[in-house]
PDB file of C-alpha atoms in Angstrom:
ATOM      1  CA  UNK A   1     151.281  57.545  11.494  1.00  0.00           C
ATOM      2  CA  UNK A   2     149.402  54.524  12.015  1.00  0.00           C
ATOM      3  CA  UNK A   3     147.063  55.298  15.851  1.00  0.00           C
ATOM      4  CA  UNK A   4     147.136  52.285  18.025  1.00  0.00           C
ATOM      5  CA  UNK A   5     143.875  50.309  18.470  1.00  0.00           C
ATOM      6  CA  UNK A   6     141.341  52.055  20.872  1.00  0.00           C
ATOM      7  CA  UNK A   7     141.589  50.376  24.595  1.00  0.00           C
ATOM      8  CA  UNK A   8     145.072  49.649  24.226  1.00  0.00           C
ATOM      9  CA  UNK A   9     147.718  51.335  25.847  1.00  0.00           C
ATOM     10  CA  UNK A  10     150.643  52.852  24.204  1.00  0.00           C
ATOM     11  CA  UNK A  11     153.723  50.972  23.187  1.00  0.00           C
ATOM     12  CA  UNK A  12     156.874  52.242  24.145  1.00  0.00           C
ATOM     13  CA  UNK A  13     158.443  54.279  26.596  1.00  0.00           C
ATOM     14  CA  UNK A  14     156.665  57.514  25.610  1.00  0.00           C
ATOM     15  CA  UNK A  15     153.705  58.519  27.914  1.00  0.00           C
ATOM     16  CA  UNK A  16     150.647  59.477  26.331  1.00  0.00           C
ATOM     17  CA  UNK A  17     149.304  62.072  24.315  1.00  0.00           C
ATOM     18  CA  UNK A  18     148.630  64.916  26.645  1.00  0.00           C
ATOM     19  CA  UNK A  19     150.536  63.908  29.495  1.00  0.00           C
ATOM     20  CA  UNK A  20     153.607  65.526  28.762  1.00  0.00           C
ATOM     21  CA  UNK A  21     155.180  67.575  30.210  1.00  0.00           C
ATOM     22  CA  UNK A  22     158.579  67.926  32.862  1.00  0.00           C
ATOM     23  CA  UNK A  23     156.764  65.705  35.464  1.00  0.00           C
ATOM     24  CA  UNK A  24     156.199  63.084  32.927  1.00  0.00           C
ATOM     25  CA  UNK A  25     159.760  61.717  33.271  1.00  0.00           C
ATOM     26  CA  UNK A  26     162.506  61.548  36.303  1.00  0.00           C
ATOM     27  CA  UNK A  27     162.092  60.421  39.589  1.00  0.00           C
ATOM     28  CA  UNK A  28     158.538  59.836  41.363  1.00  0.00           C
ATOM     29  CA  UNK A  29     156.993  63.308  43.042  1.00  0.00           C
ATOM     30  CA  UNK A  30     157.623  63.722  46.581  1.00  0.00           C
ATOM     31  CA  UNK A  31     161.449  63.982  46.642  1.00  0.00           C
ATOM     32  CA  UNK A  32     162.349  60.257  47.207  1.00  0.00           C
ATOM     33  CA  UNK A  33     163.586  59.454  43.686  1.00  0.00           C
ATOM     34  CA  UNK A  34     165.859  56.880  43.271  1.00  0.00           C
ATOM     35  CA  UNK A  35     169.123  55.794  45.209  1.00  0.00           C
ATOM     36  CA  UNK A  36     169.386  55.390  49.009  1.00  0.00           C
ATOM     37  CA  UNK A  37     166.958  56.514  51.768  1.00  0.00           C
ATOM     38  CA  UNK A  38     167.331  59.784  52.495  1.00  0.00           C
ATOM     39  CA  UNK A  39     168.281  59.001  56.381  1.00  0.00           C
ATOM     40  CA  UNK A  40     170.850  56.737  54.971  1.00  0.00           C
ATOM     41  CA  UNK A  41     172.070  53.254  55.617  1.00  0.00           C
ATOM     42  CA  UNK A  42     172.491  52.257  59.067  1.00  0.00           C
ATOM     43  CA  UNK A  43     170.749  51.416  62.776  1.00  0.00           C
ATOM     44  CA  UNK A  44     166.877  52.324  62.622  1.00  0.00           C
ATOM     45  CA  UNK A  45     165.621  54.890  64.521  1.00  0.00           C
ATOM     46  CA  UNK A  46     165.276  54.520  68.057  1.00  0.00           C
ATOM     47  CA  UNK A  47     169.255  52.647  68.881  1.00  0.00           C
ATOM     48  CA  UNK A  48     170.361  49.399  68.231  1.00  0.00           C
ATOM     49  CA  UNK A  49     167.677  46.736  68.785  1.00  0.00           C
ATOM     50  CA  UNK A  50     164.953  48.432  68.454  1.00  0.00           C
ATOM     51  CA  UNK A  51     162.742  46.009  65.965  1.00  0.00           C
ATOM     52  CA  UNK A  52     161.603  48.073  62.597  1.00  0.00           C
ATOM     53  CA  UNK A  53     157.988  49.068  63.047  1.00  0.00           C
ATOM     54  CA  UNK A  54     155.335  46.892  62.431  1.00  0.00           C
ATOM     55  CA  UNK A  55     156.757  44.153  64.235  1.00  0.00           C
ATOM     56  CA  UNK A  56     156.159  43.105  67.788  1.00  0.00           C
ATOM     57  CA  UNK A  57     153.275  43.771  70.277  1.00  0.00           C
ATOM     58  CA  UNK A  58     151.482  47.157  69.845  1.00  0.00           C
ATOM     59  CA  UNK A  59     152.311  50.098  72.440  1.00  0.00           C
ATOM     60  CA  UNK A  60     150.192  50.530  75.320  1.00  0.00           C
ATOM     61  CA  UNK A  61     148.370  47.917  77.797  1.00  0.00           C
ATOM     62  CA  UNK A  62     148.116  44.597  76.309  1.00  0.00           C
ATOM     63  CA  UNK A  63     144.514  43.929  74.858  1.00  0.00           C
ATOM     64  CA  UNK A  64     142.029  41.123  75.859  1.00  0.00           C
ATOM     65  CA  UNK A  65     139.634  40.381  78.802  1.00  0.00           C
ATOM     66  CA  UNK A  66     140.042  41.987  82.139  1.00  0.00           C
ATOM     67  CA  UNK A  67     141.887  39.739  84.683  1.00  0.00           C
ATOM     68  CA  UNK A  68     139.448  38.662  87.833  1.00  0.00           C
ATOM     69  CA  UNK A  69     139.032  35.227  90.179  1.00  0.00           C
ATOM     70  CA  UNK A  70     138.891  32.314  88.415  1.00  0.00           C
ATOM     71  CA  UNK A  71     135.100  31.582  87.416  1.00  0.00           C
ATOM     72  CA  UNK A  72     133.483  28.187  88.527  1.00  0.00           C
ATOM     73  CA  UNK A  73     132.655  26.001  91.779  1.00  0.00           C
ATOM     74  CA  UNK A  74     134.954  26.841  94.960  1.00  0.00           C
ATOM     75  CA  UNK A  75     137.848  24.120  95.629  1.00  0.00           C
ATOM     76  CA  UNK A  76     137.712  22.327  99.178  1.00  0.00           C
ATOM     77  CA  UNK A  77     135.601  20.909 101.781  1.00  0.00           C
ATOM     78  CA  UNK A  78     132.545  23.377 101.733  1.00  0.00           C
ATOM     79  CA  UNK A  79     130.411  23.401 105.029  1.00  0.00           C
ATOM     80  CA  UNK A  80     126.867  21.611 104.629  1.00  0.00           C
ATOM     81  CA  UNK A  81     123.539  23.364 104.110  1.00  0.00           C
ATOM     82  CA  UNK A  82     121.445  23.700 106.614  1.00  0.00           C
ATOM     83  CA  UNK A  83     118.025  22.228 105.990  1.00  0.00           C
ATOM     84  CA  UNK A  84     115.332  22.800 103.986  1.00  0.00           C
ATOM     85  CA  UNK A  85     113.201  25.999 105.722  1.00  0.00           C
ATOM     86  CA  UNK A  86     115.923  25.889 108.916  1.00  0.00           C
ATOM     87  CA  UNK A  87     117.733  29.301 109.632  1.00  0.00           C
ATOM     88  CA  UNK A  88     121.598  28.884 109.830  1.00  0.00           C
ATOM     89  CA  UNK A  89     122.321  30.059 113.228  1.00  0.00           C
ATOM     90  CA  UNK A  90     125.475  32.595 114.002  1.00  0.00           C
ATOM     91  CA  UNK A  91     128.426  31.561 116.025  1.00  0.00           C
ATOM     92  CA  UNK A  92     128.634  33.226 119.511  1.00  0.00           C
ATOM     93  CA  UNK A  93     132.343  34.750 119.823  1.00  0.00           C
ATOM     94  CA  UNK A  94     133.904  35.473 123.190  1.00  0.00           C
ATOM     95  CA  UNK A  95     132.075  38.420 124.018  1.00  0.00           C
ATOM     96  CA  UNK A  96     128.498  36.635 123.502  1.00  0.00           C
ATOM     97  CA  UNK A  97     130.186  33.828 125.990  1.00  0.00           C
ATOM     98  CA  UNK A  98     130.828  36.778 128.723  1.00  0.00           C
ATOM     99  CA  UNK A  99     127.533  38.335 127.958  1.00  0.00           C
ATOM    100  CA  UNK A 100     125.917  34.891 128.881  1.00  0.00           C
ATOM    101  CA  UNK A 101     128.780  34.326 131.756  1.00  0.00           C
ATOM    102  CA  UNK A 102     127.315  37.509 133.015  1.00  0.00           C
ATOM    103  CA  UNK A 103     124.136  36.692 133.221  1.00  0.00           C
ATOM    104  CA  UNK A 104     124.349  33.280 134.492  1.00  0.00           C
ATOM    105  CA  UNK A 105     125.704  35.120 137.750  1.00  0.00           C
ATOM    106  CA  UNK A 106     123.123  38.164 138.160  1.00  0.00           C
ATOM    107  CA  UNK A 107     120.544  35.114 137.987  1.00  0.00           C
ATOM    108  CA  UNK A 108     122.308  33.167 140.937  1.00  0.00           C
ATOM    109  CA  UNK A 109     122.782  36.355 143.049  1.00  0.00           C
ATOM    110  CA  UNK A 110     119.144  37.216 142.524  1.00  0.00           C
ATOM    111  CA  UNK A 111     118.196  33.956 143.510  1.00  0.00           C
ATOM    112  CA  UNK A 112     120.047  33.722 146.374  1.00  0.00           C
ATOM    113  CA  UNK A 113     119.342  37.059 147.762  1.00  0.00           C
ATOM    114  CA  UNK A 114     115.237  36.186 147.418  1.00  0.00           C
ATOM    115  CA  UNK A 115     115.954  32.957 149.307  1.00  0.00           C
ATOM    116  CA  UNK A 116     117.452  35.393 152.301  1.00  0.00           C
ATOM    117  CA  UNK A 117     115.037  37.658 152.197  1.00  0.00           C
ATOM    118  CA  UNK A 118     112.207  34.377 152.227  1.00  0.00           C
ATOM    119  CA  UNK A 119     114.087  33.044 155.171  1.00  0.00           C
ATOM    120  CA  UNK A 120     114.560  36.489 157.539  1.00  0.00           C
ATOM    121  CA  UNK A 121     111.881  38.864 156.628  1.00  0.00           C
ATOM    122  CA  UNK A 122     108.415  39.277 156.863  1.00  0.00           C
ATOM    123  CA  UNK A 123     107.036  36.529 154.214  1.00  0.00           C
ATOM    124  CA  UNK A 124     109.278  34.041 156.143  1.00  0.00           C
ATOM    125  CA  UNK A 125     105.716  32.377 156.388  1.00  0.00           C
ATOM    126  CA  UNK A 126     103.044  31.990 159.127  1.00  0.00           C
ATOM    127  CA  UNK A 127     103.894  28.820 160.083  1.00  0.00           C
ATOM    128  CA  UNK A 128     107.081  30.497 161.733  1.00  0.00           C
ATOM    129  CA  UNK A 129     105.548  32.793 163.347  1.00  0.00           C
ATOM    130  CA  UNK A 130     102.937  30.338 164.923  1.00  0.00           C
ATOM    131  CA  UNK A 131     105.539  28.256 166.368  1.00  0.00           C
ATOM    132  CA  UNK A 132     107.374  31.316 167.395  1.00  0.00           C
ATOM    133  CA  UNK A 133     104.440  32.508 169.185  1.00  0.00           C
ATOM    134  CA  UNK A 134     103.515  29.264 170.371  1.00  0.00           C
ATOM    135  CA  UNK A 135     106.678  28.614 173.073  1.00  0.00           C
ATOM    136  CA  UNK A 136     109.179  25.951 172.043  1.00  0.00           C
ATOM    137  CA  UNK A 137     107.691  25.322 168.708  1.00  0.00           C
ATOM    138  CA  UNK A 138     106.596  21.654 169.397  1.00  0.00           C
ATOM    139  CA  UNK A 139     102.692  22.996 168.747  1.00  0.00           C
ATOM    140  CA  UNK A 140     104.151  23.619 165.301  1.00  0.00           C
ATOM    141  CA  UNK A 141     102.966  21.773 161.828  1.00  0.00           C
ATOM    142  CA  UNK A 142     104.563  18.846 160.473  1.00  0.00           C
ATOM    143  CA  UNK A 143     107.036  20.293 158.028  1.00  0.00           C
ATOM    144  CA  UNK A 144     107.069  24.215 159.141  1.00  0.00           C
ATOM    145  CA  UNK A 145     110.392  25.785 159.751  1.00  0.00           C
ATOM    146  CA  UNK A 146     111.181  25.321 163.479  1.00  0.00           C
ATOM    147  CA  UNK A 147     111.337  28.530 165.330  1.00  0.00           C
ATOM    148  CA  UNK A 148     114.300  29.886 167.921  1.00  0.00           C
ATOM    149  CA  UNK A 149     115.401  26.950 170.153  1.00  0.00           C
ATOM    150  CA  UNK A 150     117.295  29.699 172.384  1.00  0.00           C
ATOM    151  CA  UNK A 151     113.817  31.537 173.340  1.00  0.00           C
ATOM    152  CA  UNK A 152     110.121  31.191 172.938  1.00  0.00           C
ATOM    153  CA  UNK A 153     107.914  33.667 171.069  1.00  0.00           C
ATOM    154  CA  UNK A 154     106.205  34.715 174.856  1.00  0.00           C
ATOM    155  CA  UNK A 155     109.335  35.647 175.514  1.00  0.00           C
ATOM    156  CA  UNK A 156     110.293  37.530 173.167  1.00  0.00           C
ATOM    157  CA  UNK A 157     106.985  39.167 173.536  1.00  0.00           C
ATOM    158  CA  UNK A 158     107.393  39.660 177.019  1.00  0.00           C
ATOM    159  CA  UNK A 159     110.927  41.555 176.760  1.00  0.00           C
ATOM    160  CA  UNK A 160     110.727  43.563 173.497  1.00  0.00           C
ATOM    161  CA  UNK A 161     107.026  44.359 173.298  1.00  0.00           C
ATOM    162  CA  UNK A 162     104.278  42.367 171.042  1.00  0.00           C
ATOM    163  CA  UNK A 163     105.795  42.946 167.477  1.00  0.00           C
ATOM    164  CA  UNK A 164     104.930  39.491 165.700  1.00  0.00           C
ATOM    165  CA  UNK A 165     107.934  38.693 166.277  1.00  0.00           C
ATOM    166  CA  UNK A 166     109.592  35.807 163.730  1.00  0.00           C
ATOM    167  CA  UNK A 167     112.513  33.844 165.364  1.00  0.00           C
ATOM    168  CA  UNK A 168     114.539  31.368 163.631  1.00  0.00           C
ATOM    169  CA  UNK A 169     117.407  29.120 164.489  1.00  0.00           C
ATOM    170  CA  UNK A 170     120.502  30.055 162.053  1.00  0.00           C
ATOM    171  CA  UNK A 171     123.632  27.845 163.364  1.00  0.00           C
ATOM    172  CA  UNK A 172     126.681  29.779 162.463  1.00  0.00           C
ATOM    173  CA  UNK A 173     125.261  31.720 159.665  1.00  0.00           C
ATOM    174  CA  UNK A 174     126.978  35.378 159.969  1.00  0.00           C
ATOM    175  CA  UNK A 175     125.039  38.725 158.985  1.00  0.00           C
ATOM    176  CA  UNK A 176     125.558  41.750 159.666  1.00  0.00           C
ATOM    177  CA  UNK A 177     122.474  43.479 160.017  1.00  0.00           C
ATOM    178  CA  UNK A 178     122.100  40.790 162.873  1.00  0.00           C
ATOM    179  CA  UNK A 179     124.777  42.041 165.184  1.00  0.00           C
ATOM    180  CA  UNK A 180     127.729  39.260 164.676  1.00  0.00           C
ATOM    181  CA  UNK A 181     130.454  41.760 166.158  1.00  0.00           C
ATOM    182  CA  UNK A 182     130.733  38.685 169.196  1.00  0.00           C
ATOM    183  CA  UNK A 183     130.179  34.921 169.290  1.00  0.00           C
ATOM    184  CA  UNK A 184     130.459  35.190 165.890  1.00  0.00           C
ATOM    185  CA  UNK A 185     130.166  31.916 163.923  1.00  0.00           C
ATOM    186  CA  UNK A 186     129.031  29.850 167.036  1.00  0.00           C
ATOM    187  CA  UNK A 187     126.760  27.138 166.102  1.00  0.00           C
ATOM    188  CA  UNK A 188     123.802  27.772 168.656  1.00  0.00           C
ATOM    189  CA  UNK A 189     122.034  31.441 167.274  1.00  0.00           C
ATOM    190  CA  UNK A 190     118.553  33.235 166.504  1.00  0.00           C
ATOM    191  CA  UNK A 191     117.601  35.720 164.258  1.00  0.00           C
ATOM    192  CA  UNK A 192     114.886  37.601 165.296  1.00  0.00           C
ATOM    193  CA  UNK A 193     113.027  40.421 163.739  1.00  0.00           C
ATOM    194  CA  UNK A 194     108.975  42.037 163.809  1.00  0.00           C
ATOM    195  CA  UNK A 195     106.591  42.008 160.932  1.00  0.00           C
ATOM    196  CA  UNK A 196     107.886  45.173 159.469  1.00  0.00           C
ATOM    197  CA  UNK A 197     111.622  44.149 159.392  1.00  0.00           C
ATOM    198  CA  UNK A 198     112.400  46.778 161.273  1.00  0.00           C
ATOM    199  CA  UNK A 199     113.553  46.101 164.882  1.00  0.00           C
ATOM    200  CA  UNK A 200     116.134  43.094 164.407  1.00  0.00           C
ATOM    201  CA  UNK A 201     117.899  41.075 167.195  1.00  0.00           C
ATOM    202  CA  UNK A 202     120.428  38.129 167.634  1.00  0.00           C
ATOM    203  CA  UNK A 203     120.672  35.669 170.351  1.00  0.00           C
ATOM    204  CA  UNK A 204     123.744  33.678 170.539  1.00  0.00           C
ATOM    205  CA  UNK A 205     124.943  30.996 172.864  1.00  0.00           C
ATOM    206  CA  UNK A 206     128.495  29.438 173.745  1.00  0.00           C
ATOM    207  CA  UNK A 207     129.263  26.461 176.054  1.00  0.00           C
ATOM    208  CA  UNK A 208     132.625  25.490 176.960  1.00  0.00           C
ATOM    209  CA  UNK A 209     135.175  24.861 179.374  1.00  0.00           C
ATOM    210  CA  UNK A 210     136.924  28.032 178.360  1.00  0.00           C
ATOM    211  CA  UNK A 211     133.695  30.328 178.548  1.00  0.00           C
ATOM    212  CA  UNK A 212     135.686  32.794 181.427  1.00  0.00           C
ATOM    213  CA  UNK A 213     138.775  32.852 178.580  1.00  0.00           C
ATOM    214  CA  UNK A 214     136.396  33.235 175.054  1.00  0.00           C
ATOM    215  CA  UNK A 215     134.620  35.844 177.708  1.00  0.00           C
ATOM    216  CA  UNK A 216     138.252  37.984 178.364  1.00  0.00           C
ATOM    217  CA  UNK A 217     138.788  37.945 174.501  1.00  0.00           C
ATOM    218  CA  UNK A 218     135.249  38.990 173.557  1.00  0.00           C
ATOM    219  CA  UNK A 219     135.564  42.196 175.625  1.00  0.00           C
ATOM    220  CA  UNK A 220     138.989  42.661 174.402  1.00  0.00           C
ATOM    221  CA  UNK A 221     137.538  42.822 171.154  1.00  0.00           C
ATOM    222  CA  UNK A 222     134.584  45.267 172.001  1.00  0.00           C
ATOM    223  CA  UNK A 223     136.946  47.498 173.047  1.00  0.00           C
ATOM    224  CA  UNK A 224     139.249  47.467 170.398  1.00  0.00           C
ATOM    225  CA  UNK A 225     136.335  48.000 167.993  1.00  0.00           C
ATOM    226  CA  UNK A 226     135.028  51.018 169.975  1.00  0.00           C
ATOM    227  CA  UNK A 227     131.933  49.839 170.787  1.00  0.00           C
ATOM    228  CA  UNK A 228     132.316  48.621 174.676  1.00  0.00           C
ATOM    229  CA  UNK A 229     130.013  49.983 176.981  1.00  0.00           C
ATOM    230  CA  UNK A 230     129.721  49.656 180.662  1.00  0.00           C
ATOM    231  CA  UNK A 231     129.258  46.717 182.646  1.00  0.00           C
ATOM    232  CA  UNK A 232     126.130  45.281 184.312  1.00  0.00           C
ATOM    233  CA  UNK A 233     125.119  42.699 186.776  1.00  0.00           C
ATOM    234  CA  UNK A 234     123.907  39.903 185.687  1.00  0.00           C
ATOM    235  CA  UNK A 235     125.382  36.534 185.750  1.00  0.00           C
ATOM    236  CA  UNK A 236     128.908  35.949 186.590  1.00  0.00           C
ATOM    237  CA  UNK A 237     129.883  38.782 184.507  1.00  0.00           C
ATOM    238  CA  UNK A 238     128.665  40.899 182.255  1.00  0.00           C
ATOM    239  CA  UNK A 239     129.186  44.361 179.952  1.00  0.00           C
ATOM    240  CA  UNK A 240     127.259  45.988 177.511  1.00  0.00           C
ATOM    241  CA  UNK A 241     127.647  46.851 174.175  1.00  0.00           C
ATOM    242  CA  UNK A 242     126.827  50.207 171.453  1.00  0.00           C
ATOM    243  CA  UNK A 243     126.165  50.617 168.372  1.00  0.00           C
ATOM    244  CA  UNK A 244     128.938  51.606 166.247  1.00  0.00           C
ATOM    245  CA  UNK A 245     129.664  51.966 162.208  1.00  0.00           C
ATOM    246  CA  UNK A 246     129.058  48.286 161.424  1.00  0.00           C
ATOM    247  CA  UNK A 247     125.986  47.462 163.409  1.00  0.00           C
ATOM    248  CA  UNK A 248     123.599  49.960 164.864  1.00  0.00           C
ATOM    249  CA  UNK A 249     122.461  47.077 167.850  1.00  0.00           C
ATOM    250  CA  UNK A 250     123.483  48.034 171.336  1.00  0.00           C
ATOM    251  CA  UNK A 251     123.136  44.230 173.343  1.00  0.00           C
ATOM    252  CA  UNK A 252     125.152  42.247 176.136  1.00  0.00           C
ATOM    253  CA  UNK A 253     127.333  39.507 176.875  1.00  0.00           C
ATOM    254  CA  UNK A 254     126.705  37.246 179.920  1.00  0.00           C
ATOM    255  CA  UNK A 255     128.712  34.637 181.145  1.00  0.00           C
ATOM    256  CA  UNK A 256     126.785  32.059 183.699  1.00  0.00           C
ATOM    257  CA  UNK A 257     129.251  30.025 184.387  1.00  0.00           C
ATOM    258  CA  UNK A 258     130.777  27.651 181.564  1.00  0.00           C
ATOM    259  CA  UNK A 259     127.804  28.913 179.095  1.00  0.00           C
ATOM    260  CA  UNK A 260     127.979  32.574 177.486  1.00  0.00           C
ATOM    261  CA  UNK A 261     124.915  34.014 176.062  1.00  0.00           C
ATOM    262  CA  UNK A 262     125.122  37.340 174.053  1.00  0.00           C
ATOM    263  CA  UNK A 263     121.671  39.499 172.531  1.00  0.00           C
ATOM    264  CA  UNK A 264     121.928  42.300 170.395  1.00  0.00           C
ATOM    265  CA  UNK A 265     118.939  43.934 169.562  1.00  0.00           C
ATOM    266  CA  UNK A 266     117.773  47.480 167.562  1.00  0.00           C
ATOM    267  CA  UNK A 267     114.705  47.287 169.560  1.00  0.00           C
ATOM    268  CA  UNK A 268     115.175  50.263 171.664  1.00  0.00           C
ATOM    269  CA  UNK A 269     116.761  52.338 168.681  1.00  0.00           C
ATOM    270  CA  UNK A 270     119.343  54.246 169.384  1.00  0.00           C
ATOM    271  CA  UNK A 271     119.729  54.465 173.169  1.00  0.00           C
ATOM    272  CA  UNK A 272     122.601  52.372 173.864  1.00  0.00           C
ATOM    273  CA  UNK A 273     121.685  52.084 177.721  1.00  0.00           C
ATOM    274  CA  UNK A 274     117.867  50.928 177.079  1.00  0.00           C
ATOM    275  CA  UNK A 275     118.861  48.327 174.587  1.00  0.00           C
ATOM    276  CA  UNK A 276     121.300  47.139 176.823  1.00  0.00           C
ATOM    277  CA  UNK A 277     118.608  46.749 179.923  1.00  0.00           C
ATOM    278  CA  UNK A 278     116.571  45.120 177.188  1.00  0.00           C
ATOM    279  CA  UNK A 279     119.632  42.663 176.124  1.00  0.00           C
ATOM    280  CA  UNK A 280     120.086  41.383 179.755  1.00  0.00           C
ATOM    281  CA  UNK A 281     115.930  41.009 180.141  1.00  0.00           C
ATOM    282  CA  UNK A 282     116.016  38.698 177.171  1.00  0.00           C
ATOM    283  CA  UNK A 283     119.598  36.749 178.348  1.00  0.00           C
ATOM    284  CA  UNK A 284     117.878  35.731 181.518  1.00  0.00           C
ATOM    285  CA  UNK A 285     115.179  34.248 179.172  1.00  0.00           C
ATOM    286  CA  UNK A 286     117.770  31.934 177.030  1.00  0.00           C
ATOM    287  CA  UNK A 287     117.564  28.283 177.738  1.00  0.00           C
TER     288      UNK A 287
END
């Protein structure tokens, strides 16, 4: 037999030489063969609409960047810089605004009590206590605070002892310390009180055409606050006072007439019956 030309392959339907053999002819290896699929004709896998595979988007989480805020300049009105080199300064809120409400108070109270203490203690100034000491004040410098216009400082000497003794018209000014328990609020009265703040007095005066009546209600009122004492002569009438919870003054009230003069003093301490003799001293004094 005539041998085809080298490099060519075989004619016919005949494998080659040495390639023979029962897997050289039939179906393909692997069992598929010929004919239909082997799972048959019909719906693929999975139920009806399910696309073939290899079609559609792959299983899992779709692919691609993550998702975040858009990139880029903010939309709006944006709030202008502050100046070159100047710090932007924070908003107070409402509790900064109480903080400084706060303040703003404990600064007027502090104020106010230092003006008090300027006006009725011992740094009231010596111009005060010059005029005080000089009688009716008239000796006094142009400008100094005026002293009592009730009593002179020699009197006040002469009745409650030599204390340096500071006396100072207050109208109707009310405090406690200064015995206001009667003729409270009237617009004629003294505080008085020694260098050392420590022995204080009042000296009050009423005129009127119902001085016996305002007198009446005055000891009315002593005695419903518990601190009435006994009654003196002196004047038309008189009684005496002690010291009680809200003021530790014993003094007396004196009516002369249409006029009603009342001194409470801590000068004597705690001896009801000596500051009383001491009240009435300094009511015969009054002018």
């Amino acid at each position: 037999m005539t041998q085809p030309p080298a490099g060519q392959p075989p004619r016919g339907p005949h494998p080659p030489r040495g390639h023979r053999g029962p897997a050289a002819f039939g179906p393909p290896q692997g069992g598929h063969g010929y004919g239909p699929p082997q799972r048959g004709f019909g719906p693929p896998p999975g139920g009806p609409g399910t696309p073939p595979r290899g079609f559609g988007p792959p299983p899992g989480p779709p692919q691609g960047p993550p998702q975040g805020p858009p990139q880029g300049p903010p939309l709006g009105p944006q709030p202008p810089a502050p100046p070159q080199g100047e710090r932007l300064q924070p908003k107070k809120g409402p509790r900064g605004k109480a903080i400084a409400i706060v303040v703003a108070m404990l600064v007027v109270l502090g104020l106010g009590g230092f003006a008090a203490w300027k006006l009725v203690g011992p740094g009231a100034g010596d111009s005060a206590a010059a005029a005080a000491d000089g009688g009716d004040g008239g000796d006094a410098a142009a400008g100094a605070p005026s002293s009592c216009s009730l009593v002179s400082g020699e009197d006040l000497n002469a009745v409650l002892g030599d204390g340096g003794w500071t006396a100072l018209d207050t109208g109707a000014a009310v405090g406690r310390v200064y015995d206001s328990r009667l003729l409270a609020g009237v617009p004629k009265s003294c505080w008085v009180t020694d260098s050392l703040n420590e022995k204080l007095s009042r000296v009050a005066r009423y005129d009127g055409g119902d001085a016996a009546a305002r007198f009446a209600e005055e000891k009315r009122k002593a005695q419903s606050g518990a601190f009435l004492g006994k009654d003196v002569s002196a004047g038309d009438e008189a009684f005496c006072t002690t010291p009680d919870e809200s003021s530790s003054a014993a003094g007396a009230l004196v009516r002369r007439g249409g006029t009603l003069i009342y001194v409470g003093t801590t000068a004597a301490g705690a001896d009801a019956d000596a500051g009383c003799a001491l009240a009435v001293q300094l009511v015969e004094k009054v002018r």
